[in-house]
Coordinates of C-alpha atoms in Angstrom, one line a residue:
Chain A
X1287 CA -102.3 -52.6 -0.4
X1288 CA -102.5 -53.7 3.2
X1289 CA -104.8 -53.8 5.8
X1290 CA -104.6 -51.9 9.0
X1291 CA -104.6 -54.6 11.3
X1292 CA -101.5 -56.4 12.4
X1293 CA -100.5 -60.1 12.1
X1294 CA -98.6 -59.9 15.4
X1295 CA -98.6 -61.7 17.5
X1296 CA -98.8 -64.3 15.8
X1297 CA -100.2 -67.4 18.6
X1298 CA -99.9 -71.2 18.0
X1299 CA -102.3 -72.8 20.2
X1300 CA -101.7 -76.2 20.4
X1301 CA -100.7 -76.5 17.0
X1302 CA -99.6 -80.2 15.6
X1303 CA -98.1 -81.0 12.2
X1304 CA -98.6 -85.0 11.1
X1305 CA -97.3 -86.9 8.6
X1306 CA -97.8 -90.2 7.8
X1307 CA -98.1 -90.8 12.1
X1308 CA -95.4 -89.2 12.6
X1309 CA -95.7 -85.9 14.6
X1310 CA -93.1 -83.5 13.2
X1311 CA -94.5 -80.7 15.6
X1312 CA -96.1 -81.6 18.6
X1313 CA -98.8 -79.7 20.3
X1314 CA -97.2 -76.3 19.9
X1315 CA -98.5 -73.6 22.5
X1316 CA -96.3 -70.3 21.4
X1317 CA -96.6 -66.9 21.1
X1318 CA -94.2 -65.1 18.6
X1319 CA -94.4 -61.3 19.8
X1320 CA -93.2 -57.6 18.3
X1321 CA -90.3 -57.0 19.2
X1322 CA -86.8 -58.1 18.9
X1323 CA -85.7 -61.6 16.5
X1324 CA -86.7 -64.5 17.2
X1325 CA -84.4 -67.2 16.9
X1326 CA -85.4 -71.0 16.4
X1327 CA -82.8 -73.6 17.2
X1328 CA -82.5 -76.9 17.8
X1329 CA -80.9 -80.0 16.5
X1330 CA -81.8 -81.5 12.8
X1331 CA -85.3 -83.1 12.6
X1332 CA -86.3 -80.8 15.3
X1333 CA -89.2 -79.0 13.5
X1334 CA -87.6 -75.4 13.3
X1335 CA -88.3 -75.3 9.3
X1336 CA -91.6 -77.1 9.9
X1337 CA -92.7 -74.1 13.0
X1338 CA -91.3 -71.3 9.8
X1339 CA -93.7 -73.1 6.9
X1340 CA -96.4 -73.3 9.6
X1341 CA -96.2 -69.4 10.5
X1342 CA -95.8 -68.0 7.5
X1343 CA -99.2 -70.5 6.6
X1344 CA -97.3 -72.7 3.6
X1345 CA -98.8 -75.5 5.7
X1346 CA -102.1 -76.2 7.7
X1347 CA -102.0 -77.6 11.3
X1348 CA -103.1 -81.1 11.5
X1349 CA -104.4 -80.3 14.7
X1350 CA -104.3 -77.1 16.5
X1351 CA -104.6 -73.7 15.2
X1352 CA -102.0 -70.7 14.2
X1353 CA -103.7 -67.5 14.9
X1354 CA -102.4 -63.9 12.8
X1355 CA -102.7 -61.2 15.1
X1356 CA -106.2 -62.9 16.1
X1357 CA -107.6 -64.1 12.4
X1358 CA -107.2 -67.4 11.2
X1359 CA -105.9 -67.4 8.3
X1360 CA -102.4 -66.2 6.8
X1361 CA -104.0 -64.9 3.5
X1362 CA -103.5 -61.1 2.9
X1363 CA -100.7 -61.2 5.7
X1364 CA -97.9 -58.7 5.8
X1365 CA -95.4 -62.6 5.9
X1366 CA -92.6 -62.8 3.9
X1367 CA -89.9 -65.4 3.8
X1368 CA -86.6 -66.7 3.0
X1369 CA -85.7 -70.2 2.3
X1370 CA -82.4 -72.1 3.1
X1371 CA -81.8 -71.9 -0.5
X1372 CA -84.6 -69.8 -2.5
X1373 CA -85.1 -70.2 -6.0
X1374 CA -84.3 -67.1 -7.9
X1375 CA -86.7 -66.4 -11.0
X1376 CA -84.9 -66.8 -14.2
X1377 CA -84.6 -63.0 -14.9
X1378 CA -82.3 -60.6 -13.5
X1379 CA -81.4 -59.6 -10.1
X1380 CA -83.7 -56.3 -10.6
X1381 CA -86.2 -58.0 -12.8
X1382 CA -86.3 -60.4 -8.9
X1383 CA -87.3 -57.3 -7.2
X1384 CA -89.7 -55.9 -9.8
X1385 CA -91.6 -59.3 -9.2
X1386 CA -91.8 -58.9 -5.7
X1387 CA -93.1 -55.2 -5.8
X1388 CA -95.8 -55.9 -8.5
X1389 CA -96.9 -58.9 -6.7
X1390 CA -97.4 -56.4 -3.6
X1391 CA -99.6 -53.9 -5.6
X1392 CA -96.5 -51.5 -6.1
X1393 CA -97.6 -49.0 -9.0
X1394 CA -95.0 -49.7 -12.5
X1395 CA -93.9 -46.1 -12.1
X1396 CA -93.0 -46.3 -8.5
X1397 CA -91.1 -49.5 -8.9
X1398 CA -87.3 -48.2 -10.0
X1399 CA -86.6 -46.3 -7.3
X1400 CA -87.8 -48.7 -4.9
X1401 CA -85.7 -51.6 -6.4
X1402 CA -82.6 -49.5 -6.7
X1403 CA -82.8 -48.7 -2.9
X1404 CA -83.5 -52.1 -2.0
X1405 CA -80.4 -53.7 -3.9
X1406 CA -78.3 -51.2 -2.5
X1407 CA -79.8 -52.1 1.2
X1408 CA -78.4 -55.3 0.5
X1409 CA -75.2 -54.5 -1.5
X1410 CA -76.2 -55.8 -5.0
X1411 CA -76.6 -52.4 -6.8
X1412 CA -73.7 -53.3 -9.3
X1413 CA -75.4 -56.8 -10.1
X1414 CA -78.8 -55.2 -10.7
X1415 CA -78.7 -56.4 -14.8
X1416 CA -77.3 -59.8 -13.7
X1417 CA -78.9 -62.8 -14.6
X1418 CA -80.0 -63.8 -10.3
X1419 CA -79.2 -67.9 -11.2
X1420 CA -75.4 -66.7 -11.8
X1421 CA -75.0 -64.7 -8.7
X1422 CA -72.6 -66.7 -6.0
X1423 CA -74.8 -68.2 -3.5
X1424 CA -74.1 -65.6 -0.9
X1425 CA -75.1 -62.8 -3.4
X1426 CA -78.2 -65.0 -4.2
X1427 CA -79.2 -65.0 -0.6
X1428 CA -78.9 -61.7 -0.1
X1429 CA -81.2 -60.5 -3.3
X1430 CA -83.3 -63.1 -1.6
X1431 CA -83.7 -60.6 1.4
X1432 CA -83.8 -57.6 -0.9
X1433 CA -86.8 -59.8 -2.3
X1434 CA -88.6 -60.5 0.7
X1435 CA -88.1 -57.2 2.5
X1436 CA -89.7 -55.2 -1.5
X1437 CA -93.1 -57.1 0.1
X1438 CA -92.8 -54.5 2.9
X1439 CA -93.1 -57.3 5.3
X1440 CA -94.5 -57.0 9.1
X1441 CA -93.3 -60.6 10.1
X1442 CA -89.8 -61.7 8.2
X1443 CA -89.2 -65.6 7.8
X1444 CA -85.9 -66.8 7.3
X1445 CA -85.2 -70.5 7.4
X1446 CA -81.6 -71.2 8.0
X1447 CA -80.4 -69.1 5.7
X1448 CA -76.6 -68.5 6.2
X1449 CA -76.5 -72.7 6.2
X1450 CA -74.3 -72.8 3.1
X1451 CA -72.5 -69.8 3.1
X1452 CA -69.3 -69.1 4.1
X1453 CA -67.8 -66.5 6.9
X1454 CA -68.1 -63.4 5.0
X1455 CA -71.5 -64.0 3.4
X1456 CA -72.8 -64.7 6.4
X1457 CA -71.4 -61.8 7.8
X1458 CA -73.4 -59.8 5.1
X1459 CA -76.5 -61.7 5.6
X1460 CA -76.8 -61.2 9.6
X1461 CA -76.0 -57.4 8.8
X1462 CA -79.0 -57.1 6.5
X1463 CA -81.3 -58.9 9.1
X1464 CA -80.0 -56.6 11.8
X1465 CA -81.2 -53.8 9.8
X1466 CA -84.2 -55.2 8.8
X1467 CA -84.9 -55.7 12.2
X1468 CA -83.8 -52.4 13.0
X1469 CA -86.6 -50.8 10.4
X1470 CA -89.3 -52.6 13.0
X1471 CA -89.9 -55.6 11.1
X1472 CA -90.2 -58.8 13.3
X1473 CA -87.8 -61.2 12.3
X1474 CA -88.3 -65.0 13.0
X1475 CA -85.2 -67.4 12.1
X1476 CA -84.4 -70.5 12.3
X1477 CA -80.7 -71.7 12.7
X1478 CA -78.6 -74.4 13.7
X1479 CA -75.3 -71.8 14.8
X1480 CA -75.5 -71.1 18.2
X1481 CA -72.9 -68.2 17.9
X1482 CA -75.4 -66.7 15.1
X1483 CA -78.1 -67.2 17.9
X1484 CA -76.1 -65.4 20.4
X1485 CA -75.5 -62.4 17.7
X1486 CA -78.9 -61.4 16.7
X1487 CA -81.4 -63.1 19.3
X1488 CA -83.7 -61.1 21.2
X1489 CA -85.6 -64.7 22.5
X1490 CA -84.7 -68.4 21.7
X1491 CA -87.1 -70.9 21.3
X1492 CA -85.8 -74.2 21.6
X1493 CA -86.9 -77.1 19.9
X1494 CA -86.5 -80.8 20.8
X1495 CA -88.1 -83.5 18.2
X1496 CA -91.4 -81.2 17.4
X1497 CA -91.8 -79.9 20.9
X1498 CA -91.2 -76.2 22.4
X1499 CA -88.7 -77.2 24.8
X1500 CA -87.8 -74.0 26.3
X1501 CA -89.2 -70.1 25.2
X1502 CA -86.8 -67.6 26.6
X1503 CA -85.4 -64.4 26.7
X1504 CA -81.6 -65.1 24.7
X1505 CA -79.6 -63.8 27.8
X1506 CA -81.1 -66.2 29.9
X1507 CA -81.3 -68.8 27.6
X1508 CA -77.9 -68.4 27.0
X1509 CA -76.6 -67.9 30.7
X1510 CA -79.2 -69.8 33.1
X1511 CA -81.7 -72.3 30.9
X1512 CA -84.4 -74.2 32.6
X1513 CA -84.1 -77.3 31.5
X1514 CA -81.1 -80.1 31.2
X1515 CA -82.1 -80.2 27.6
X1516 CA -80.9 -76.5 26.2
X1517 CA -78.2 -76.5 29.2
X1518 CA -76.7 -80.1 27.2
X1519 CA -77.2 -78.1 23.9
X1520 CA -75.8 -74.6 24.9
X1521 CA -72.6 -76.7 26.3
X1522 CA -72.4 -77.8 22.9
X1523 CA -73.3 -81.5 24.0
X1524 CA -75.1 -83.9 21.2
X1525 CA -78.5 -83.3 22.1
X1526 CA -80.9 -85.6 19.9
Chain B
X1246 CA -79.0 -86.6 -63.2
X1247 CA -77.5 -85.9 -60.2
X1248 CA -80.7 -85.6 -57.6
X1249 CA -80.3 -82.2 -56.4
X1250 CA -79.8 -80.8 -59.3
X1251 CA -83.0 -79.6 -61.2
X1252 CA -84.1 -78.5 -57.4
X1253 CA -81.0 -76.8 -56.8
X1254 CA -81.4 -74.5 -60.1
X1255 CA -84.9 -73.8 -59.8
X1256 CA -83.4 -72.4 -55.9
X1257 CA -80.8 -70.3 -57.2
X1258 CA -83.0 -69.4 -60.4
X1259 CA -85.4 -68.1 -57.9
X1260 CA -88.3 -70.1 -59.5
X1261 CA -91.6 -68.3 -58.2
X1262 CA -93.6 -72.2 -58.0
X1263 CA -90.5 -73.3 -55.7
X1264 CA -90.8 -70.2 -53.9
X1265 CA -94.1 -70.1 -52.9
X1266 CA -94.4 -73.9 -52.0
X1267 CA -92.0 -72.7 -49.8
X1268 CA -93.3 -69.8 -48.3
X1269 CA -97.2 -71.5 -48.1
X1270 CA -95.4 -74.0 -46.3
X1271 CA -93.6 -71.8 -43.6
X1272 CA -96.8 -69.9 -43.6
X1273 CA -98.9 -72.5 -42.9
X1274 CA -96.7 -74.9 -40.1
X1275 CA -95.3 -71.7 -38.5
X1276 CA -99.0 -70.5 -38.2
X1277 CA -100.6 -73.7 -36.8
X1278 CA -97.9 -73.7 -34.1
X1279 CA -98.5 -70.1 -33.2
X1280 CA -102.0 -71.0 -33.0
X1281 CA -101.5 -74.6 -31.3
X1282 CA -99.3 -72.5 -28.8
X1283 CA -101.8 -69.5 -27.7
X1284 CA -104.3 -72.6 -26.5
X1285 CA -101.6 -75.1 -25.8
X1286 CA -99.5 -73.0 -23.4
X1287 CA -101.7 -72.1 -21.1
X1288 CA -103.6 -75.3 -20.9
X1289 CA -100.3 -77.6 -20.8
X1290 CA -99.6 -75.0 -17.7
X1291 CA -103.5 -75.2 -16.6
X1292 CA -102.9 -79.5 -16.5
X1293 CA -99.2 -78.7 -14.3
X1294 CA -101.3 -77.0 -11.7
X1295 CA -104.6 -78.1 -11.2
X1296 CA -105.3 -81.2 -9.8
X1297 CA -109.0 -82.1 -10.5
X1298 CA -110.9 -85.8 -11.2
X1299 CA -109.8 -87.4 -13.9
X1300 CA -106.9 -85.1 -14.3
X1301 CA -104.8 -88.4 -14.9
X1302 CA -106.6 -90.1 -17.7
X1303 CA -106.7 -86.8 -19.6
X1304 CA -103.1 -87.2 -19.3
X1305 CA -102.9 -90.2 -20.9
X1306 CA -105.0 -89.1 -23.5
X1307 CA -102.9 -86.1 -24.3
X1308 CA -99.4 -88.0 -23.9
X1309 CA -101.1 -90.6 -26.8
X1310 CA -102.4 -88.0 -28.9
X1311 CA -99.0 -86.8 -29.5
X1312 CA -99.1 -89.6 -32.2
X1313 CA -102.1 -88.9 -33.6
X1314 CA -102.2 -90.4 -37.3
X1315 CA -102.1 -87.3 -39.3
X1316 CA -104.5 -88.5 -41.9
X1317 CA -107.1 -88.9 -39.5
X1318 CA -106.6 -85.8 -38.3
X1319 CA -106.9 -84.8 -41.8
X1320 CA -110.1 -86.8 -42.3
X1321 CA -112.0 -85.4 -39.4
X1322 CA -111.3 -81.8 -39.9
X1323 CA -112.2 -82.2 -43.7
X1324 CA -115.5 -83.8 -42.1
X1325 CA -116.0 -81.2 -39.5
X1326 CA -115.2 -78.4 -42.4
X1327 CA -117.0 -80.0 -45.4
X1328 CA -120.0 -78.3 -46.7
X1329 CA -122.3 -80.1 -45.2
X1330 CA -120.1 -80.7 -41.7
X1331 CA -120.9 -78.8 -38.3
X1332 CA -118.2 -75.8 -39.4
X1333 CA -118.9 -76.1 -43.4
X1334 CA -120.4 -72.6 -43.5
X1335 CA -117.1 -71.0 -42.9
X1336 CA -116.1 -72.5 -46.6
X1337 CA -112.6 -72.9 -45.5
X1338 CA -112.1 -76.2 -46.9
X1339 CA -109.3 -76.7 -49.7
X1340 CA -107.7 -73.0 -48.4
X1341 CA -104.6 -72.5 -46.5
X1342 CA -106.6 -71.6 -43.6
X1343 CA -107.9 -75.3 -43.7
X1344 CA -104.7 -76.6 -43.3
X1345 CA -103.3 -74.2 -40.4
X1346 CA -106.2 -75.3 -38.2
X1347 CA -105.8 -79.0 -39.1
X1348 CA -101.9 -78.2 -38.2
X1349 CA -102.6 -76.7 -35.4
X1350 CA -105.2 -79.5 -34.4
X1351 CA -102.4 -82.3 -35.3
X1352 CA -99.5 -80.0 -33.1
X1353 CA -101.9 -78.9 -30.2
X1354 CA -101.2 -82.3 -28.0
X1355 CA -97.4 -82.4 -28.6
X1356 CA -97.2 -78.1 -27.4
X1357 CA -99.9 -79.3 -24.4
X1358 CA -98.1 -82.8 -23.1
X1359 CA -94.7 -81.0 -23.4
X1360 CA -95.3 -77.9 -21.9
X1361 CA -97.2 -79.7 -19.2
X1362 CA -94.2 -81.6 -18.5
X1363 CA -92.0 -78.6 -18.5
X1364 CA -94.1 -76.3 -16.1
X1365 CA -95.0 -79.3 -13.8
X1366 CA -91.2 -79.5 -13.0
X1367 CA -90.3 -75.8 -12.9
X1368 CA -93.9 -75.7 -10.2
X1369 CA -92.2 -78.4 -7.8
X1370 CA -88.9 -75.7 -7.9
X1371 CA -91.2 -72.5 -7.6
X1372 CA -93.7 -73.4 -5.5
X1373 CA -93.5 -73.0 -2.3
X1374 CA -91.3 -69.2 -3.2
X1375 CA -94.8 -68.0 -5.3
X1376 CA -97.0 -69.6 -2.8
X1377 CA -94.8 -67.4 0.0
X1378 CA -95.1 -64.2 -2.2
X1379 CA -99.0 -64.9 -2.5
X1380 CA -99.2 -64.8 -6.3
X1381 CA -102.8 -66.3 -7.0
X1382 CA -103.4 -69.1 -10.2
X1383 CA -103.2 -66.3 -13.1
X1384 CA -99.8 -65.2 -11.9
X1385 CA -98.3 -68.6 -11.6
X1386 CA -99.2 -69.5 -15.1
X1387 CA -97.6 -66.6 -16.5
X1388 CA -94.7 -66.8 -14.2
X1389 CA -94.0 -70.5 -15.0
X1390 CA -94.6 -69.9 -18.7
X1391 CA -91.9 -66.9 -19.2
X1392 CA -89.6 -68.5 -16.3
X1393 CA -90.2 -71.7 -18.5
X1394 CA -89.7 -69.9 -21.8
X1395 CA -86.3 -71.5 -22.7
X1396 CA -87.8 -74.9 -22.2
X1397 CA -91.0 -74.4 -24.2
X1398 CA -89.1 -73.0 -27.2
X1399 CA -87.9 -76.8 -27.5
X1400 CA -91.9 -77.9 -27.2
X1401 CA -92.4 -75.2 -30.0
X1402 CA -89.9 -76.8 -32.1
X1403 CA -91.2 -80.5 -31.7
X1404 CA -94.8 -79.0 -33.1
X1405 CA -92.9 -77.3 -36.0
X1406 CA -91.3 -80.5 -36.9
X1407 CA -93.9 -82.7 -36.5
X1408 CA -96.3 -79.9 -38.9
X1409 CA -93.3 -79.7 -40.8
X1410 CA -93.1 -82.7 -41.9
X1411 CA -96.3 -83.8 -41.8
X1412 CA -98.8 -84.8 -45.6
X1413 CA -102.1 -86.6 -44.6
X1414 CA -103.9 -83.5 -43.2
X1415 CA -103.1 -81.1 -45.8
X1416 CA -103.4 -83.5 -48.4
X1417 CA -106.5 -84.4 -47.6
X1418 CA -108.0 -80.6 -46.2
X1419 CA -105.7 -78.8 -48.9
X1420 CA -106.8 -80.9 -51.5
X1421 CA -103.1 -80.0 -52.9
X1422 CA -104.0 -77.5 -55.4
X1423 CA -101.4 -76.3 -57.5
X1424 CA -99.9 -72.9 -56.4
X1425 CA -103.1 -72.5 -53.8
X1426 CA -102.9 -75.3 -51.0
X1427 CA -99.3 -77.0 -52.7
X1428 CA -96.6 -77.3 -49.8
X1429 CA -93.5 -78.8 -50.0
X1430 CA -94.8 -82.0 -48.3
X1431 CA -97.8 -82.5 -50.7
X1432 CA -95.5 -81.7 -53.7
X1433 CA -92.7 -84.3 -53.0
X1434 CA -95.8 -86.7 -52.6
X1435 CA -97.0 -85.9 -55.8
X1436 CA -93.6 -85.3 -57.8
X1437 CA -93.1 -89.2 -56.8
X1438 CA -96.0 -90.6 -57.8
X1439 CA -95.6 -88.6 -61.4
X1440 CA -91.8 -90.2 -61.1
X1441 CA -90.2 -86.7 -61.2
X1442 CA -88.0 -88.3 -58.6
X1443 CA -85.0 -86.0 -58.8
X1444 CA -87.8 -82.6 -58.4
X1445 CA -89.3 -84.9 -55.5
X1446 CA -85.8 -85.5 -54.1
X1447 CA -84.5 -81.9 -54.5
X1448 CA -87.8 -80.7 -52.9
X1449 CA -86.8 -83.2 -49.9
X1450 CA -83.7 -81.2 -49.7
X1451 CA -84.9 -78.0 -49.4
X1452 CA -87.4 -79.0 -47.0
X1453 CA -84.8 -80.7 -44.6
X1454 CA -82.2 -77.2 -44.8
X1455 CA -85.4 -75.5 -43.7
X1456 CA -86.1 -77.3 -41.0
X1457 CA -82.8 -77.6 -39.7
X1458 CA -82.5 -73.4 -40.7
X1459 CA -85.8 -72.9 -38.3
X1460 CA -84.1 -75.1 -35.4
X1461 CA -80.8 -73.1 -35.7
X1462 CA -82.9 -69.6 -35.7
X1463 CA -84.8 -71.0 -32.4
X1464 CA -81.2 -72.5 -30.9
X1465 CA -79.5 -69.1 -31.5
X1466 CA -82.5 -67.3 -29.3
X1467 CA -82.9 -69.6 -26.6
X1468 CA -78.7 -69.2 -26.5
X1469 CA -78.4 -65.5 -26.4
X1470 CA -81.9 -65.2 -24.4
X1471 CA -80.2 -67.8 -22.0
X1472 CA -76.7 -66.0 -21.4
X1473 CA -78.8 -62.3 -21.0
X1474 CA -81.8 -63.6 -18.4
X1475 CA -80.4 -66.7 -17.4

């Protein structure tokens, strides 16, 4: 099913994204180690969803290169990844999960058990039969997880994905990403919630119109940044 | 005479002629789209995906041949299928078989051009969620096609009409031979120019609550299929 080498870390060496002349990320030099989550953040239009398409390999660098625990390419990775609003297969919320183990090589007998434990990781086991498009969206998100972690991820994605829910949803979410992360499986996320940041962050990278502004460990981020830049947007200032 | 008369006696009479114009003529338009389907689907969902030169004027082509005259159609099969055509050894011609493969010929760019259209859309929505779980071409067809399956019972239903209602190509590759090739298309045809108009009108009848009977059948699935998978 998968190889025995690791995608971590996974290195961006100078790696640009360019659209149409416009630079959306800018000669990005980061390393994204084991360990802890990492949290994106930065204002909108900074390239934190760009940097998540880019590491999980959805896109090519324009210039630059994304390295995979030293290969260059993302195929056959252990990535999986959440979007700010994933699209849910029209089938049930089991039927979701089923999908996600067969597309991972998961034997047809093995399958049940595996889906019933992962919807009851994430609290779904009473909408297993559900059509997923009918679950709320904070249920939606969540099977979304329960989807990404049947891959048996090493690297988690998750692109702002508590951006539309409310409180308690949220809640839910960040408690099944601290447990994922718990299980060892690296978590990068992108958010625009600086108190979400402060939760679950093990190191902050900042980003500033396509640019690594400032890669820290969160408590220092948080108490003593670097630069004027984070220090404005920790305040809470307009940073743009 | 009241019209529907004479049509609707020989229906509650149970008339075996009326009966198996009927049936030949289920058998044979439900057929051809089953047939136009199994190659239609997957290509339709091939065109969504692929981009490759000259993708775009094969398009085109596709979009027009949705209105493809049916008695040409009819008059190249019957060429293709004659005895002395490039597939006259199979001796199909003048059988029902003749006809489904006409049918299916006639239905094939409506079920390719429509189901194109559906999976294209449903791609831009899936995309970059297969792409993430790393499911390669074969398993993004068939994803798309059962994701898409409410959708493309609609495209199914525009072939059946269209076969449905269709008489140039299984006039002219039936050869509308009485209780052989006859369908309920050919047989109004006929029944007109013999001036049996109230038969002809009656068979016209029966033909519509068919058609409308198959498009409540197909609404009532994609309904409880909808409310059960979503």
């Amino acid at each position: 099913m998968h190889g025995n080498f690791s995608d971590l870390p996974i290195e961006f060496a100078g790696a640009s994204v360019r659209a149409g002349g416009v630079a959306i990320l800018d000669r990005i030099s980061l390393v994204i180690a084991p360990g802890a989550p990492t949290l994106l953040i930065g204002p909108n239009g900074s390239g934190k969803s760009t940097l998540i398409r880019l590491g999980m390999g959805l896109i090519a660098a324009s210039e630059g290169r994304v390295l995979w625990g030293g290969r260059t390419s993302a195929d056959g990775a252990r990535c999986a990844m959440v979007f700010q609003r994933p699209v849910m297969l029209r089938r049930t919320a089991a039927a979701n999960i089923d999908y996600a183990l067969a597309s991972t090589g998961v034997s047809r007998r093995a399958r049940p058990k595996r889906i019933e434990q992962l919807l009851a990781d994430v609290g779904l086991q009473a909408l297993a039969d559900r059509p997923a498009r009918r679950l709320s969206g904070g249920e939606q998100q969540r099977l979304a997880l329960a989807r990404a972690r049947a891959r048996d991820p090493e690297v988690l994605f998750l692109d702002e994905p508590t951006a539309s829910l409310d409180p308690a949803a949220t809640k839910a979410v960040e408690d099944i990403v601290r447990a994922t992360a718990a299980a060892g499986v690296k978590i990068v996320m992108a958010t625009h919630d600086l108190g979400q940041a402060r939760r679950l962050a093990g190191d902050i990278v900042f980003l500033v119109r396509g640019r690594v502004v400032e890669h820290a460990p969160a408590e220092r981020f948080f108490t003593s940044p670097s630069t004027s830049e984070a220090a404005a947007f920790v305040r809470g200032d307009l940073v743009i | 005479m009241p019209a529907g008369a004479s049509a609707l006696e020989m229906v509650l009479t149970g008339d075996p002629g009326l009966y198996s114009i009927v049936g030949l003529s289920l058998y044979v338009s439900l057929s051809a789209v089953a047939l136009a389907a199994i190659v239609g689907f997957p290509l339709g969902a091939f065109l969504a995906l692929v981009r490759f030169p000259g993708r775009g004027p094969l398009v085109v082509v596709i979009n027009a041949f949705m209105g493809l005259p049916p008695v040409v159609v009819g008059l190249a099969v019957f060429l293709l299928l004659s005895r002395s055509g490039p597939l006259g050894f199979l001796g199909i011609l003048f059988t029902p078989r003749a006809m489904i493969f006409a049918q299916a010929l006639l239905v094939l760019p409506i079920i390719v051009a429509l189901a194109r259209q559906t999976i294209e859309d449903l791609w831009a929505e899936y995309r970059d969620e297969l792409t993430a779980m790393g499911i390669g071409p074969a398993g993004r067809v068939a994803t798309l096609l059962w994701d898409g399956r409410f959708s493309l019972v609609t495209t199914l239903l525009a072939g059946f009409g269209r076969a449905a209602a269709e008489v140039g190509t299984v006039m002219i590759v039936g050869g509308n031979i009485d209780g052989f090739t006859r369908m309920m298309t050919t047989a109004i045809a006929l029944e007109t120019s013999k001036g049996d108009l109230p038969l002809a009108i009656g068979l016209g009848l029966v033909l519509i609550t068919l058609v409308i009977g198959v498009n409540a059948i197909a609404w009532g699935v994609r309904r409880v299929g909808e409310l059960r998978a979503g």
